[in-house]
């Protein structure tokens, strides 16, 4: 018989008994309702505790969910003693509920130790979480396991041996696979905290899960094998974990075999390169050649991690051929994953290996039949430039960049453009522009707007490196043409681009080259061009001088105050708001705020359009 106020764990399949009679919450409501309202620590709102407790047994699932999410408030009001004696037993018996309620409960219980009196009573939370760890819904089980892993470290030795180990045994030997899958995630956390005798039992029990008849249980064991291995000594990894791993790596289910790849990374990190070669090389080669493309995909996707884990010697002697095999795999998904590993793997081998083995595969992938493979390669190929150096990049990679820039699939072109900065740092902008500028100019008019947008983002870098004369000759007209693009995102990016160019080349260049062209659009019959003028003025305001605003920009702004299109007028108000701080910087231009801008805003503040009035009044506050 348990002492008053303590729960008795019964080692049978997910049942719970206490020395307390079954709870009837209605009998407690009268007494609890006399409590003062409690401050909810999360929402900081007053909420009667009696209502929350009543919601725990309400027929409406949304109310039960609300109460579960406020369990800490209920526990604070009840106090640690009543939370242990009444609340936790009630929750243990409330497993037959909607999934969303149980999910919230599994999350809340993980942070509940402080509300039941601290670590000395933490074991009381194990029973409701054990019940949740055996339910059918995967998300609930996962959250219950996560919460159990939070509570396990605060348990003392007696609690671990009296409550946690029996819980682990019950879940491991459960009739339903659901409890056994949950059990697999609980071994790593408790292993280093228990006695050697219990550790031996845990290793044996984990081995049972690895050999379970149900594939779902073996998958769960494989998922957690790497984390469990990190808690073991090297001796026990060799005697216990490696046999588990080898058996799982040969499992009949490819869904199990593919999970062993991440285990291999975690386990190999515990060994020297020589030991890795002895224990794992054959298994690794078998996984590279696995009949299932999903297993090969996992190997390809983690190849750099695997190579780093097993060491440089094995990588250079045995894994280069394996990597080439993956780059030439029959399945596009495998080639895509392998393409993403090219720069990382290239860092682990010498330049001759790259040129003789890796680069021929890369050339083939540039013309791969799968657009996804080419897109993945385009995202990563520039990473080879710093490894190969200037000469090899110029000779071997630039032709491949040019070919990818002309690819018919827009994502390929977009990916190669977005990574050109890496190449620029290696070979310099002059060589890069000579080789790729014609293709870049062609892409600036690409039918896919995302490609045009990527080119715009790259223009300021080009401008900074090319210089004013070369830029005006090759790219100046291009930058102005984007202001009239049919896609708003392009026009918006083009206006920001003008500000960045002004910052690069200076206000004098802007005054002579782009400002006259921008202001000329302010009289265009198409309102979109006039709108672009306003956007450009607003974007450039912070980059130009007060004198330029006074002499060039203000006349156009005051003219557009009377524009017939409301969208123009309220954007004029927003533009004036941006101009006011700039004009305030100079004593010569500051009076213009009172003389020209305030009258314009006052006129707009009486506009019949609501938006125009709103933005003009907002701008007037800035002018005060």
PDB file of N, CA, C and O in Angstrom, residues 95-155:
ATOM      1  N   UNK A  95      -6.620   9.483 -20.887  1.00  0.00           N
ATOM      2  CA  UNK A  95      -5.913   9.161 -22.126  1.00  0.00           C
ATOM      3  C   UNK A  95      -6.870   9.006 -23.300  1.00  0.00           C
ATOM      4  O   UNK A  95      -6.503   9.188 -24.452  1.00  0.00           O
ATOM      5  N   UNK A  96      -8.131   8.671 -23.031  1.00  0.00           N
ATOM      6  CA  UNK A  96      -9.112   8.481 -24.103  1.00  0.00           C
ATOM      7  C   UNK A  96      -9.687   9.842 -24.490  1.00  0.00           C
ATOM      8  O   UNK A  96     -10.799  10.203 -24.095  1.00  0.00           O
ATOM      9  N   UNK A  97      -8.927  10.606 -25.259  1.00  0.00           N
ATOM     10  CA  UNK A  97      -9.341  11.949 -25.637  1.00  0.00           C
ATOM     11  C   UNK A  97      -8.918  12.207 -27.078  1.00  0.00           C
ATOM     12  O   UNK A  97      -8.278  11.374 -27.724  1.00  0.00           O
ATOM     13  N   UNK A  98      -9.272  13.381 -27.575  1.00  0.00           N
ATOM     14  CA  UNK A  98      -8.902  13.757 -28.935  1.00  0.00           C
ATOM     15  C   UNK A  98      -7.379  13.893 -29.038  1.00  0.00           C
ATOM     16  O   UNK A  98      -6.701  14.274 -28.078  1.00  0.00           O
ATOM     17  N   UNK A  99      -6.855  13.628 -30.250  1.00  0.00           N
ATOM     18  CA  UNK A  99      -5.408  13.646 -30.452  1.00  0.00           C
ATOM     19  C   UNK A  99      -4.797  15.003 -30.124  1.00  0.00           C
ATOM     20  O   UNK A  99      -3.710  15.074 -29.542  1.00  0.00           O
ATOM     21  N   UNK A 100      -5.462  16.085 -30.504  1.00  0.00           N
ATOM     22  CA  UNK A 100      -4.873  17.408 -30.267  1.00  0.00           C
ATOM     23  C   UNK A 100      -4.767  17.711 -28.772  1.00  0.00           C
ATOM     24  O   UNK A 100      -3.835  18.381 -28.330  1.00  0.00           O
ATOM     25  N   UNK A 101      -5.708  17.194 -27.978  1.00  0.00           N
ATOM     26  CA  UNK A 101      -5.651  17.387 -26.531  1.00  0.00           C
ATOM     27  C   UNK A 101      -4.493  16.580 -25.942  1.00  0.00           C
ATOM     28  O   UNK A 101      -3.716  17.077 -25.116  1.00  0.00           O
ATOM     29  N   UNK A 102      -4.365  15.333 -26.383  1.00  0.00           N
ATOM     30  CA  UNK A 102      -3.287  14.478 -25.885  1.00  0.00           C
ATOM     31  C   UNK A 102      -1.918  15.011 -26.299  1.00  0.00           C
ATOM     32  O   UNK A 102      -0.952  14.925 -25.533  1.00  0.00           O
ATOM     33  N   UNK A 103      -1.838  15.580 -27.499  1.00  0.00           N
ATOM     34  CA  UNK A 103      -0.573  16.154 -27.957  1.00  0.00           C
ATOM     35  C   UNK A 103      -0.158  17.326 -27.058  1.00  0.00           C
ATOM     36  O   UNK A 103       1.002  17.429 -26.642  1.00  0.00           O
ATOM     37  N   UNK A 104      -1.126  18.186 -26.762  1.00  0.00           N
ATOM     38  CA  UNK A 104      -0.845  19.319 -25.882  1.00  0.00           C
ATOM     39  C   UNK A 104      -0.446  18.825 -24.486  1.00  0.00           C
ATOM     40  O   UNK A 104       0.460  19.383 -23.850  1.00  0.00           O
ATOM     41  N   UNK A 105      -1.103  17.777 -24.009  1.00  0.00           N
ATOM     42  CA  UNK A 105      -0.779  17.217 -22.688  1.00  0.00           C
ATOM     43  C   UNK A 105       0.646  16.668 -22.665  1.00  0.00           C
ATOM     44  O   UNK A 105       1.391  16.893 -21.706  1.00  0.00           O
ATOM     45  N   UNK A 106       1.032  15.959 -23.731  1.00  0.00           N
ATOM     46  CA  UNK A 106       2.382  15.397 -23.805  1.00  0.00           C
ATOM     47  C   UNK A 106       3.438  16.500 -23.759  1.00  0.00           C
ATOM     48  O   UNK A 106       4.502  16.337 -23.148  1.00  0.00           O
ATOM     49  N   UNK A 107       3.141  17.624 -24.391  1.00  0.00           N
ATOM     50  CA  UNK A 107       4.084  18.754 -24.385  1.00  0.00           C
ATOM     51  C   UNK A 107       4.158  19.385 -22.998  1.00  0.00           C
ATOM     52  O   UNK A 107       5.249  19.648 -22.471  1.00  0.00           O
ATOM     53  N   UNK A 108       2.995  19.621 -22.387  1.00  0.00           N
ATOM     54  CA  UNK A 108       2.952  20.317 -21.099  1.00  0.00           C
ATOM     55  C   UNK A 108       3.640  19.525 -19.985  1.00  0.00           C
ATOM     56  O   UNK A 108       4.335  20.091 -19.143  1.00  0.00           O
ATOM     57  N   UNK A 109       3.464  18.221 -19.972  1.00  0.00           N
ATOM     58  CA  UNK A 109       4.011  17.409 -18.880  1.00  0.00           C
ATOM     59  C   UNK A 109       5.536  17.410 -18.853  1.00  0.00           C
ATOM     60  O   UNK A 109       6.145  17.188 -17.811  1.00  0.00           O
ATOM     61  N   UNK A 110       6.164  17.672 -19.993  1.00  0.00           N
ATOM     62  CA  UNK A 110       7.618  17.708 -20.027  1.00  0.00           C
ATOM     63  C   UNK A 110       8.218  18.838 -19.202  1.00  0.00           C
ATOM     64  O   UNK A 110       9.368  18.757 -18.767  1.00  0.00           O
ATOM     65  N   UNK A 111       7.452  19.887 -18.981  1.00  0.00           N
ATOM     66  CA  UNK A 111       7.923  21.046 -18.210  1.00  0.00           C
ATOM     67  C   UNK A 111       7.157  21.206 -16.896  1.00  0.00           C
ATOM     68  O   UNK A 111       6.979  22.314 -16.401  1.00  0.00           O
ATOM     69  N   UNK A 112       6.709  20.090 -16.349  1.00  0.00           N
ATOM     70  CA  UNK A 112       5.780  20.138 -15.217  1.00  0.00           C
ATOM     71  C   UNK A 112       6.429  19.810 -13.876  1.00  0.00           C
ATOM     72  O   UNK A 112       5.762  19.849 -12.841  1.00  0.00           O
ATOM     73  N   UNK A 113       7.716  19.513 -13.885  1.00  0.00           N
ATOM     74  CA  UNK A 113       8.359  19.053 -12.644  1.00  0.00           C
ATOM     75  C   UNK A 113       8.237  20.089 -11.533  1.00  0.00           C
ATOM     76  O   UNK A 113       7.918  19.762 -10.383  1.00  0.00           O
ATOM     77  N   UNK A 114       8.454  21.342 -11.842  1.00  0.00           N
ATOM     78  CA  UNK A 114       8.443  22.381 -10.808  1.00  0.00           C
ATOM     79  C   UNK A 114       7.062  22.571 -10.190  1.00  0.00           C
ATOM     80  O   UNK A 114       6.945  23.060  -9.063  1.00  0.00           O
ATOM     81  N   UNK A 115       6.007  22.198 -10.921  1.00  0.00           N
ATOM     82  CA  UNK A 115       4.646  22.432 -10.423  1.00  0.00           C
ATOM     83  C   UNK A 115       4.146  21.332  -9.487  1.00  0.00           C
ATOM     84  O   UNK A 115       3.092  21.478  -8.877  1.00  0.00           O
ATOM     85  N   UNK A 116       4.895  20.217  -9.384  1.00  0.00           N
ATOM     86  CA  UNK A 116       4.470  19.138  -8.497  1.00  0.00           C
ATOM     87  C   UNK A 116       5.412  18.999  -7.302  1.00  0.00           C
ATOM     88  O   UNK A 116       5.367  17.995  -6.589  1.00  0.00           O
ATOM     89  N   UNK A 117       6.283  19.973  -7.119  1.00  0.00           N
ATOM     90  CA  UNK A 117       7.139  19.947  -5.945  1.00  0.00           C
ATOM     91  C   UNK A 117       8.597  19.712  -6.210  1.00  0.00           C
ATOM     92  O   UNK A 117       9.380  19.524  -5.272  1.00  0.00           O
ATOM     93  N   UNK A 118       9.014  19.668  -7.487  1.00  0.00           N
ATOM     94  CA  UNK A 118      10.425  19.546  -7.812  1.00  0.00           C
ATOM     95  C   UNK A 118      10.855  18.135  -8.160  1.00  0.00           C
ATOM     96  O   UNK A 118      10.035  17.212  -8.281  1.00  0.00           O
ATOM     97  N   UNK A 119      12.175  17.955  -8.321  1.00  0.00           N
ATOM     98  CA  UNK A 119      12.739  16.706  -8.835  1.00  0.00           C
ATOM     99  C   UNK A 119      12.418  15.496  -7.961  1.00  0.00           C
ATOM    100  O   UNK A 119      12.324  14.373  -8.468  1.00  0.00           O
ATOM    101  N   UNK A 120      12.243  15.691  -6.655  1.00  0.00           N
ATOM    102  CA  UNK A 120      11.990  14.535  -5.788  1.00  0.00           C
ATOM    103  C   UNK A 120      10.656  13.858  -6.099  1.00  0.00           C
ATOM    104  O   UNK A 120      10.440  12.698  -5.720  1.00  0.00           O
ATOM    105  N   UNK A 121       9.757  14.566  -6.780  1.00  0.00           N
ATOM    106  CA  UNK A 121       8.466  13.977  -7.160  1.00  0.00           C
ATOM    107  C   UNK A 121       8.339  13.796  -8.679  1.00  0.00           C
ATOM    108  O   UNK A 121       7.247  13.494  -9.173  1.00  0.00           O
ATOM    109  N   UNK A 122       9.435  13.981  -9.410  1.00  0.00           N
ATOM    110  CA  UNK A 122       9.361  13.954 -10.880  1.00  0.00           C
ATOM    111  C   UNK A 122       8.856  12.617 -11.408  1.00  0.00           C
ATOM    112  O   UNK A 122       8.215  12.560 -12.472  1.00  0.00           O
ATOM    113  N   UNK A 123       9.104  11.529 -10.661  1.00  0.00           N
ATOM    114  CA  UNK A 123       8.679  10.210 -11.133  1.00  0.00           C
ATOM    115  C   UNK A 123       7.161  10.094 -11.264  1.00  0.00           C
ATOM    116  O   UNK A 123       6.660   9.222 -11.983  1.00  0.00           O
ATOM    117  N   UNK A 124       6.428  10.968 -10.589  1.00  0.00           N
ATOM    118  CA  UNK A 124       4.956  10.911 -10.660  1.00  0.00           C
ATOM    119  C   UNK A 124       4.473  11.212 -12.083  1.00  0.00           C
ATOM    120  O   UNK A 124       3.412  10.741 -12.498  1.00  0.00           O
ATOM    121  N   UNK A 125       5.290  11.969 -12.829  1.00  0.00           N
ATOM    122  CA  UNK A 125       4.902  12.331 -14.200  1.00  0.00           C
ATOM    123  C   UNK A 125       5.131  11.193 -15.191  1.00  0.00           C
ATOM    124  O   UNK A 125       4.664  11.260 -16.322  1.00  0.00           O
ATOM    125  N   UNK A 126       5.845  10.172 -14.779  1.00  0.00           N
ATOM    126  CA  UNK A 126       6.182   9.101 -15.716  1.00  0.00           C
ATOM    127  C   UNK A 126       4.958   8.325 -16.182  1.00  0.00           C
ATOM    128  O   UNK A 126       4.871   7.925 -17.348  1.00  0.00           O
ATOM    129  N   UNK A 127       3.991   8.086 -15.269  1.00  0.00           N
ATOM    130  CA  UNK A 127       2.870   7.241 -15.635  1.00  0.00           C
ATOM    131  C   UNK A 127       1.998   7.841 -16.744  1.00  0.00           C
ATOM    132  O   UNK A 127       1.716   7.161 -17.738  1.00  0.00           O
ATOM    133  N   UNK A 128       1.543   9.114 -16.624  1.00  0.00           N
ATOM    134  CA  UNK A 128       0.757   9.651 -17.732  1.00  0.00           C
ATOM    135  C   UNK A 128       1.548   9.706 -19.038  1.00  0.00           C
ATOM    136  O   UNK A 128       0.984   9.484 -20.117  1.00  0.00           O
ATOM    137  N   UNK A 129       2.838   9.977 -18.939  1.00  0.00           N
ATOM    138  CA  UNK A 129       3.648  10.017 -20.164  1.00  0.00           C
ATOM    139  C   UNK A 129       3.857   8.622 -20.745  1.00  0.00           C
ATOM    140  O   UNK A 129       3.924   8.450 -21.965  1.00  0.00           O
ATOM    141  N   UNK A 130       3.929   7.615 -19.880  1.00  0.00           N
ATOM    142  CA  UNK A 130       4.021   6.236 -20.374  1.00  0.00           C
ATOM    143  C   UNK A 130       2.764   5.878 -21.157  1.00  0.00           C
ATOM    144  O   UNK A 130       2.834   5.252 -22.226  1.00  0.00           O
ATOM    145  N   UNK A 131       1.620   6.269 -20.621  1.00  0.00           N
ATOM    146  CA  UNK A 131       0.366   6.010 -21.335  1.00  0.00           C
ATOM    147  C   UNK A 131       0.346   6.707 -22.690  1.00  0.00           C
ATOM    148  O   UNK A 131      -0.084   6.140 -23.703  1.00  0.00           O
ATOM    149  N   UNK A 132       0.814   7.951 -22.708  1.00  0.00           N
ATOM    150  CA  UNK A 132       0.833   8.707 -23.966  1.00  0.00           C
ATOM    151  C   UNK A 132       1.842   8.118 -24.949  1.00  0.00           C
ATOM    152  O   UNK A 132       1.641   8.196 -26.167  1.00  0.00           O
ATOM    153  N   UNK A 133       2.910   7.555 -24.461  1.00  0.00           N
ATOM    154  CA  UNK A 133       3.936   6.975 -25.328  1.00  0.00           C
ATOM    155  C   UNK A 133       3.469   5.700 -26.012  1.00  0.00           C
ATOM    156  O   UNK A 133       4.162   5.182 -26.897  1.00  0.00           O
ATOM    157  N   UNK A 134       2.316   5.183 -25.618  1.00  0.00           N
ATOM    158  CA  UNK A 134       1.809   3.938 -26.204  1.00  0.00           C
ATOM    159  C   UNK A 134       0.591   4.151 -27.098  1.00  0.00           C
ATOM    160  O   UNK A 134       0.022   3.177 -27.589  1.00  0.00           O
ATOM    161  N   UNK A 135       0.171   5.413 -27.313  1.00  0.00           N
ATOM    162  CA  UNK A 135      -1.023   5.650 -28.128  1.00  0.00           C
ATOM    163  C   UNK A 135      -0.699   5.444 -29.604  1.00  0.00           C
ATOM    164  O   UNK A 135       0.462   5.312 -29.996  1.00  0.00           O
ATOM    165  N   UNK A 136      -1.728   5.469 -30.423  1.00  0.00           N
ATOM    166  CA  UNK A 136      -1.550   5.144 -31.836  1.00  0.00           C
ATOM    167  C   UNK A 136      -0.940   6.301 -32.629  1.00  0.00           C
ATOM    168  O   UNK A 136      -0.148   6.077 -33.550  1.00  0.00           O
ATOM    169  N   UNK A 137      -1.307   7.531 -32.309  1.00  0.00           N
ATOM    170  CA  UNK A 137      -0.862   8.688 -33.079  1.00  0.00           C
ATOM    171  C   UNK A 137       0.640   8.944 -32.858  1.00  0.00           C
ATOM    172  O   UNK A 137       1.105   9.129 -31.742  1.00  0.00           O
ATOM    173  N   UNK A 138       1.381   8.989 -33.972  1.00  0.00           N
ATOM    174  CA  UNK A 138       2.847   9.116 -33.907  1.00  0.00           C
ATOM    175  C   UNK A 138       3.295  10.415 -33.253  1.00  0.00           C
ATOM    176  O   UNK A 138       4.221  10.426 -32.431  1.00  0.00           O
ATOM    177  N   UNK A 139       2.667  11.521 -33.588  1.00  0.00           N
ATOM    178  CA  UNK A 139       3.096  12.817 -33.048  1.00  0.00           C
ATOM    179  C   UNK A 139       2.984  12.862 -31.530  1.00  0.00           C
ATOM    180  O   UNK A 139       3.832  13.430 -30.848  1.00  0.00           O
ATOM    181  N   UNK A 140       1.912  12.235 -31.002  1.00  0.00           N
ATOM    182  CA  UNK A 140       1.730  12.208 -29.548  1.00  0.00           C
ATOM    183  C   UNK A 140       2.832  11.381 -28.903  1.00  0.00           C
ATOM    184  O   UNK A 140       3.433  11.784 -27.901  1.00  0.00           O
ATOM    185  N   UNK A 141       3.112  10.219 -29.482  1.00  0.00           N
ATOM    186  CA  UNK A 141       4.176   9.361 -28.935  1.00  0.00           C
ATOM    187  C   UNK A 141       5.519  10.096 -28.951  1.00  0.00           C
ATOM    188  O   UNK A 141       6.277  10.050 -27.985  1.00  0.00           O
ATOM    189  N   UNK A 142       5.806  10.770 -30.046  1.00  0.00           N
ATOM    190  CA  UNK A 142       7.089  11.477 -30.158  1.00  0.00           C
ATOM    191  C   UNK A 142       7.213  12.566 -29.098  1.00  0.00           C
ATOM    192  O   UNK A 142       8.285  12.748 -28.495  1.00  0.00           O
ATOM    193  N   UNK A 143       6.129  13.305 -28.873  1.00  0.00           N
ATOM    194  CA  UNK A 143       6.171  14.369 -27.859  1.00  0.00           C
ATOM    195  C   UNK A 143       6.273  13.776 -26.451  1.00  0.00           C
ATOM    196  O   UNK A 143       6.931  14.351 -25.578  1.00  0.00           O
ATOM    197  N   UNK A 144       5.615  12.636 -26.232  1.00  0.00           N
ATOM    198  CA  UNK A 144       5.710  11.973 -24.927  1.00  0.00           C
ATOM    199  C   UNK A 144       7.146  11.516 -24.666  1.00  0.00           C
ATOM    200  O   UNK A 144       7.681  11.673 -23.557  1.00  0.00           O
ATOM    201  N   UNK A 145       7.786  10.961 -25.690  1.00  0.00           N
ATOM    202  CA  UNK A 145       9.188  10.536 -25.568  1.00  0.00           C
ATOM    203  C   UNK A 145      10.081  11.748 -25.306  1.00  0.00           C
ATOM    204  O   UNK A 145      10.989  11.703 -24.465  1.00  0.00           O
ATOM    205  N   UNK A 146       9.812  12.834 -26.006  1.00  0.00           N
ATOM    206  CA  UNK A 146      10.581  14.060 -25.802  1.00  0.00           C
ATOM    207  C   UNK A 146      10.451  14.566 -24.363  1.00  0.00           C
ATOM    208  O   UNK A 146      11.438  14.980 -23.744  1.00  0.00           O
ATOM    209  N   UNK A 147       9.235  14.519 -23.840  1.00  0.00           N
ATOM    210  CA  UNK A 147       9.016  14.957 -22.464  1.00  0.00           C
ATOM    211  C   UNK A 147       9.662  14.009 -21.460  1.00  0.00           C
ATOM    212  O   UNK A 147      10.218  14.441 -20.442  1.00  0.00           O
ATOM    213  N   UNK A 148       9.590  12.708 -21.720  1.00  0.00           N
ATOM    214  CA  UNK A 148      10.253  11.738 -20.838  1.00  0.00           C
ATOM    215  C   UNK A 148      11.766  11.971 -20.824  1.00  0.00           C
ATOM    216  O   UNK A 148      12.416  11.840 -19.777  1.00  0.00           O
ATOM    217  N   UNK A 149      12.325  12.324 -21.962  1.00  0.00           N
ATOM    218  CA  UNK A 149      13.752  12.605 -22.028  1.00  0.00           C
ATOM    219  C   UNK A 149      14.121  13.892 -21.292  1.00  0.00           C
ATOM    220  O   UNK A 149      15.269  14.082 -20.889  1.00  0.00           O
ATOM    221  N   UNK A 150      13.160  14.789 -21.121  1.00  0.00           N
ATOM    222  CA  UNK A 150      13.396  15.989 -20.314  1.00  0.00           C
ATOM    223  C   UNK A 150      13.393  15.662 -18.826  1.00  0.00           C
ATOM    224  O   UNK A 150      14.153  16.234 -18.035  1.00  0.00           O
ATOM    225  N   UNK A 151      12.517  14.745 -18.440  1.00  0.00           N
ATOM    226  CA  UNK A 151      12.354  14.416 -17.018  1.00  0.00           C
ATOM    227  C   UNK A 151      13.439  13.466 -16.529  1.00  0.00           C
ATOM    228  O   UNK A 151      13.912  13.568 -15.390  1.00  0.00           O
ATOM    229  N   UNK A 152      13.877  12.562 -17.390  1.00  0.00           N
ATOM    230  CA  UNK A 152      14.846  11.530 -16.990  1.00  0.00           C
ATOM    231  C   UNK A 152      16.097  12.101 -16.306  1.00  0.00           C
ATOM    232  O   UNK A 152      16.511  11.593 -15.257  1.00  0.00           O
ATOM    233  N   UNK A 153      16.726  13.164 -16.821  1.00  0.00           N
ATOM    234  CA  UNK A 153      17.959  13.654 -16.189  1.00  0.00           C
ATOM    235  C   UNK A 153      17.775  14.192 -14.775  1.00  0.00           C
ATOM    236  O   UNK A 153      18.754  14.285 -14.022  1.00  0.00           O
ATOM    237  N   UNK A 154      16.562  14.556 -14.374  1.00  0.00           N
ATOM    238  CA  UNK A 154      16.362  15.117 -13.027  1.00  0.00           C
ATOM    239  C   UNK A 154      16.029  14.029 -12.007  1.00  0.00           C
ATOM    240  O   UNK A 154      15.924  14.307 -10.814  1.00  0.00           O
ATOM    241  N   UNK A 155      15.866  12.794 -12.463  1.00  0.00           N
ATOM    242  CA  UNK A 155      15.570  11.695 -11.544  1.00  0.00           C
ATOM    243  C   UNK A 155      16.835  11.264 -10.813  1.00  0.00           C
ATOM    244  O   UNK A 155      17.923  11.214 -11.402  1.00  0.00           O
TER     245      UNK A 155
END
